[in-house]
């Protein structure tokens, strides 16, 4: 094995790691959206991704990939709003942390079970909108879909950010995130804003679902692991930093592919937890998060 | 009454295997007891401290696999497996809790969820140790051969083995129940409840929220590990998929469903959860139960609709849901496909309509039917109010020195190079208009804020940057501008949380109920009652703190702060919202505190209170000290008058 060859392997691993990492990042971004407005997050986020991907699979055969996208995004928004309405609103009112965690987990379980009954338990092939033959740059193979994943994920995060900063609705979201009580007193319907943030969050997850499905496979059980990885990313990057999820996603994605190749594919999920514990012990607010000061 | 119930329970457990001879039911009861050990432990974390653990199945699995690996690889049996598994589970518990609980938020849930996945992967992958997906078989030990003692029963050898194992599990369950009960009735249980009601007040009473949450989780992990060993030997075969995420959810469901913060609830919940798969395997049985639940809902809901007509609509929703669920059960053809949906719906229903669980619901009903007899009034006396702790500063030296403290929030300087010197044995008034930085000063002194620059020297040691609970331990106690009591604890217990620092006994002492533990508990109880007497609240000792009127809550806060045996007591607007007679009482109490050698810093807007009590008064305005001196001089200072009445400093000067 020459060193040139091993450099090529390393570059190949980096490329795959970046693509996977961006998917984690975009899901973690969804956690941030709801955490900002309500200090809650959807423990069934992986299932939102899975539903988006499976609905996309059913629609794509009729409409083709590009027309399927807005349909899936709309579906994701509705699904997120349902989760907030059924699982989170009551718990926010009663200030019960256990309440929303349990309720969003329960909804995730129900969604997964329903998906199993509708689409079956097997992994399904998702048609790719782009040629599946890899492009080759200096000996490193890149799937066209991997390029779409990286830029699609970045574009989605950028769009949501621009919306939040520029539009009046987005400003209501930011205001609620800063101080829910004060925003409420200024006439902002904060519970609507929270519902909306859940809709946006599930929309990004559904989008991630149809991005990743052509590269991996899709199926009722695809969500759990991805949702979990995104937790790790959200903690590593910080639950409040947009930059954090991108970098956190890349760190996790690359470490995982490297572990998978150099150690064993069986252990590839382990570094996530190790990183997560390390970051929590060294910098609890995340690599890019800023510590908040609690007021008495 | 309670003693009779306990004796009856023990007797029933003893004769059970001879009354119910079916091995199936014997096994069912064993599994329920094992699950109960997990849920009783989980209740400490989930019910008391309010943190969610999604990793208890994994900790349970860690215990089971410790037993499995010891038996499979090293031929080490049951009795050594128990301590080994407990130690391993405790270690994993600490590994998870120490980082995850440093920040508030859903972090523990996220970390334990990840842990569950990793444990499943590791068990599967580390084939050299765990035999991988094939699992491990073990042999249930034959503890005693009862046949030699009771030959007339004519028991077969496997049945004898099962019965002996049943007794071991039953004894373990009884032991765990006893230990958990003792722990939660002790200062630890009080701390767990207190930190949930008001984390800030806990920290400022020297009860570190972080340390106690970690302790709760680690103990809970130990119980899960112990239960794991019993489970491994009860099933005689363990495989990685026994300990999935779904099982963690089942444990949580058991505690929620049975009822949190009780001993009955988690056991009841464990029984339901263990029986659930049977229910969900048989469509007819499932329909019958769904029908029964719907009938109960219609009856209970109907009764409530008649009683509380204005909430008719709110009551109707769960009733309709229950009926809908029954219809759903009739429509289902194969229940097994929808097992998880049913499971999820149960969780949602519990979260929405029975957050206190079945036992909580029953208990509330019982309490309405039979009001509990009034508890005996706690007896305190004058001799046990004070515990002398003289400050260790040289004659003529300051007790507290604040050296050019600056506290900056973004661009705003809430405190700007403030100097403050507090002499021992004095009352130091701290006044200023709203927003002048008084409360910020309190928060800096008690460690809630770390100052941007400057030093706080207390008894000659720098204390800035230390944690609030550490600082409380050095002898600085406080009350809060917006009262921070432990609402669900009684008055007496509120004060006993403040007395946490006098205990020397450990968790072990509490679990074993050693003489030291009992002695300390009694002493603390007497001291707490005496402190209550000092502020005139003795008669209300067993009332929940949240039921007190506002003025009394402020007095209770002072008594709780005194329990810390402070050398320096910070009172943040103690007279706010008090009536004139209450204020006179308060002035009296503050004087008595000073007379016992405790130094006070008093923030107050009632000028008459500050001016009559204080030896020295410091005035803050916009984060800067503008005046200091004896009350009369400060009152006459034109800068002070300007600050309060408006106008520029230049004009005043």
Short mmCIF file of C-alpha atoms in Angstrom, two decimals, chain A residues 31 35 39 41 43 84-91 96-107 109-110 112-114 116-117 121 228 230-232 234-235 238-239 264-273 276-285 293-296, chain B residues 46 50-52 54 95-96 99-107 109-111 113-115 117-118 121-122 125-128 196 200 203 245 249 252-253 256 260 314 336-345 347-348 351-352 407-409 443 448-449 468 478 480 482 484:
data_model
loop_
_atom_site.label_atom_id
_atom_site.label_comp_id
_atom_site.label_asym_id
_atom_site.label_seq_id
_atom_site.Cartn_x
_atom_site.Cartn_y
_atom_site.Cartn_z
CA UNK A 31 -33.61 20.96 16.81
CA UNK A 35 -35.23 24.95 21.07
CA UNK A 39 -36.69 25.38 24.95
CA UNK A 41 -37.19 19.79 20.91
CA UNK A 43 -37.48 13.54 20.18
CA UNK A 84 -46.35 20.62 18.45
CA UNK A 85 -50.10 20.75 18.91
CA UNK A 86 -50.42 17.21 20.30
CA UNK A 87 -47.16 16.74 22.12
CA UNK A 88 -45.64 20.01 23.18
CA UNK A 89 -48.21 22.74 23.76
CA UNK A 90 -49.77 21.21 26.86
CA UNK A 91 -46.36 20.53 28.41
CA UNK A 96 -43.31 19.94 32.52
CA UNK A 97 -40.05 18.90 30.91
CA UNK A 98 -40.84 15.21 31.32
CA UNK A 99 -44.18 15.89 29.61
CA UNK A 100 -42.88 17.07 26.25
CA UNK A 101 -40.04 14.57 26.17
CA UNK A 102 -42.42 11.66 26.76
CA UNK A 103 -45.07 13.03 24.38
CA UNK A 104 -42.72 13.63 21.46
CA UNK A 105 -41.19 10.17 21.97
CA UNK A 106 -44.70 8.65 22.00
CA UNK A 107 -45.61 10.46 18.78
CA UNK A 109 -43.20 5.66 18.16
CA UNK A 110 -46.69 6.00 16.70
CA UNK A 112 -42.87 4.75 13.06
CA UNK A 113 -45.43 2.04 13.72
CA UNK A 114 -47.89 3.56 11.25
CA UNK A 116 -44.33 0.14 9.18
CA UNK A 117 -47.94 -0.72 8.52
CA UNK A 121 -40.63 -3.03 7.39
CA UNK A 228 -29.80 10.44 17.51
CA UNK A 230 -28.22 14.92 15.17
CA UNK A 231 -28.60 15.13 18.97
CA UNK A 232 -24.89 14.59 19.30
CA UNK A 234 -26.59 19.73 18.38
CA UNK A 235 -24.78 19.25 21.68
CA UNK A 238 -24.21 24.06 20.75
CA UNK A 239 -28.00 24.26 20.74
CA UNK A 264 -14.62 -1.48 12.19
CA UNK A 265 -17.98 -0.53 10.72
CA UNK A 266 -19.61 -2.05 13.80
CA UNK A 267 -18.06 0.63 16.02
CA UNK A 268 -18.81 3.56 13.73
CA UNK A 269 -21.59 4.91 15.96
CA UNK A 270 -19.43 4.96 19.10
CA UNK A 271 -17.35 8.15 18.59
CA UNK A 272 -20.56 10.18 18.55
CA UNK A 273 -21.26 9.45 22.20
CA UNK A 276 -20.76 14.20 23.10
CA UNK A 277 -19.60 13.33 26.63
CA UNK A 278 -16.27 15.08 26.06
CA UNK A 279 -17.88 18.29 24.87
CA UNK A 280 -20.37 18.27 27.73
CA UNK A 281 -17.62 17.89 30.29
CA UNK A 282 -15.29 20.46 28.77
CA UNK A 283 -17.65 23.07 27.31
CA UNK A 284 -21.26 22.28 28.25
CA UNK A 285 -22.79 24.97 26.06
CA UNK A 293 -26.60 33.92 32.42
CA UNK A 294 -29.51 32.93 34.56
CA UNK A 295 -31.43 35.73 36.18
CA UNK A 296 -32.86 35.46 39.66
CA UNK B 46 -37.70 10.87 37.02
CA UNK B 50 -37.61 15.63 37.25
CA UNK B 51 -34.83 14.50 34.90
CA UNK B 52 -35.71 12.05 32.13
CA UNK B 54 -33.85 7.07 28.39
CA UNK B 95 -19.93 8.51 33.50
CA UNK B 96 -23.25 9.68 32.03
CA UNK B 99 -21.12 15.59 32.17
CA UNK B 100 -24.82 15.56 31.22
CA UNK B 101 -26.15 17.24 34.34
CA UNK B 102 -23.73 20.16 34.25
CA UNK B 103 -26.21 22.12 32.17
CA UNK B 104 -29.94 22.45 32.65
CA UNK B 105 -32.10 21.32 29.78
CA UNK B 106 -32.94 18.03 28.13
CA UNK B 107 -29.30 16.95 28.06
CA UNK B 109 -32.41 12.54 28.12
CA UNK B 110 -30.30 13.06 25.00
CA UNK B 111 -27.14 11.56 26.48
CA UNK B 113 -30.67 7.90 24.66
CA UNK B 114 -27.30 7.84 22.92
CA UNK B 115 -25.91 5.61 25.66
CA UNK B 117 -27.82 2.78 21.44
CA UNK B 118 -24.10 2.49 22.12
CA UNK B 121 -23.90 -1.86 19.64
CA UNK B 122 -21.10 -2.75 22.05
CA UNK B 125 -19.87 -6.19 18.57
CA UNK B 126 -17.73 -7.28 21.49
CA UNK B 127 -18.29 -10.95 20.69
CA UNK B 128 -15.09 -12.04 22.48
CA UNK B 196 -36.91 20.74 41.59
CA UNK B 200 -31.44 28.61 42.88
CA UNK B 203 -27.81 26.03 45.70
CA UNK B 245 -34.79 1.62 23.71
CA UNK B 249 -39.71 3.72 27.43
CA UNK B 252 -40.72 5.44 32.08
CA UNK B 253 -44.28 4.53 31.18
CA UNK B 256 -45.73 7.71 34.86
CA UNK B 260 -44.56 9.30 40.41
CA UNK B 314 -62.68 19.68 28.58
CA UNK B 336 -49.48 -7.25 17.10
CA UNK B 337 -48.94 -4.96 14.09
CA UNK B 338 -50.24 -1.99 16.05
CA UNK B 339 -48.66 -2.86 19.38
CA UNK B 340 -46.38 0.16 19.37
CA UNK B 341 -49.14 2.53 18.34
CA UNK B 342 -51.21 1.39 21.31
CA UNK B 343 -48.17 1.85 23.45
CA UNK B 344 -47.59 5.39 22.18
CA UNK B 345 -51.23 6.31 22.65
CA UNK B 347 -48.09 7.40 26.93
CA UNK B 348 -49.84 10.38 25.33
CA UNK B 351 -49.10 12.75 29.85
CA UNK B 352 -52.30 14.59 29.02
CA UNK B 407 -20.27 43.25 36.78
CA UNK B 408 -20.87 43.75 33.11
CA UNK B 409 -23.80 42.41 31.06
CA UNK B 443 -26.00 37.70 43.26
CA UNK B 448 -24.85 33.30 41.22
CA UNK B 449 -22.90 35.75 39.07
CA UNK B 468 -23.26 29.24 45.12
CA UNK B 478 -29.59 34.87 51.76
CA UNK B 480 -34.72 36.41 47.76
CA UNK B 482 -39.03 37.25 44.73
CA UNK B 484 -37.94 31.24 46.51
#
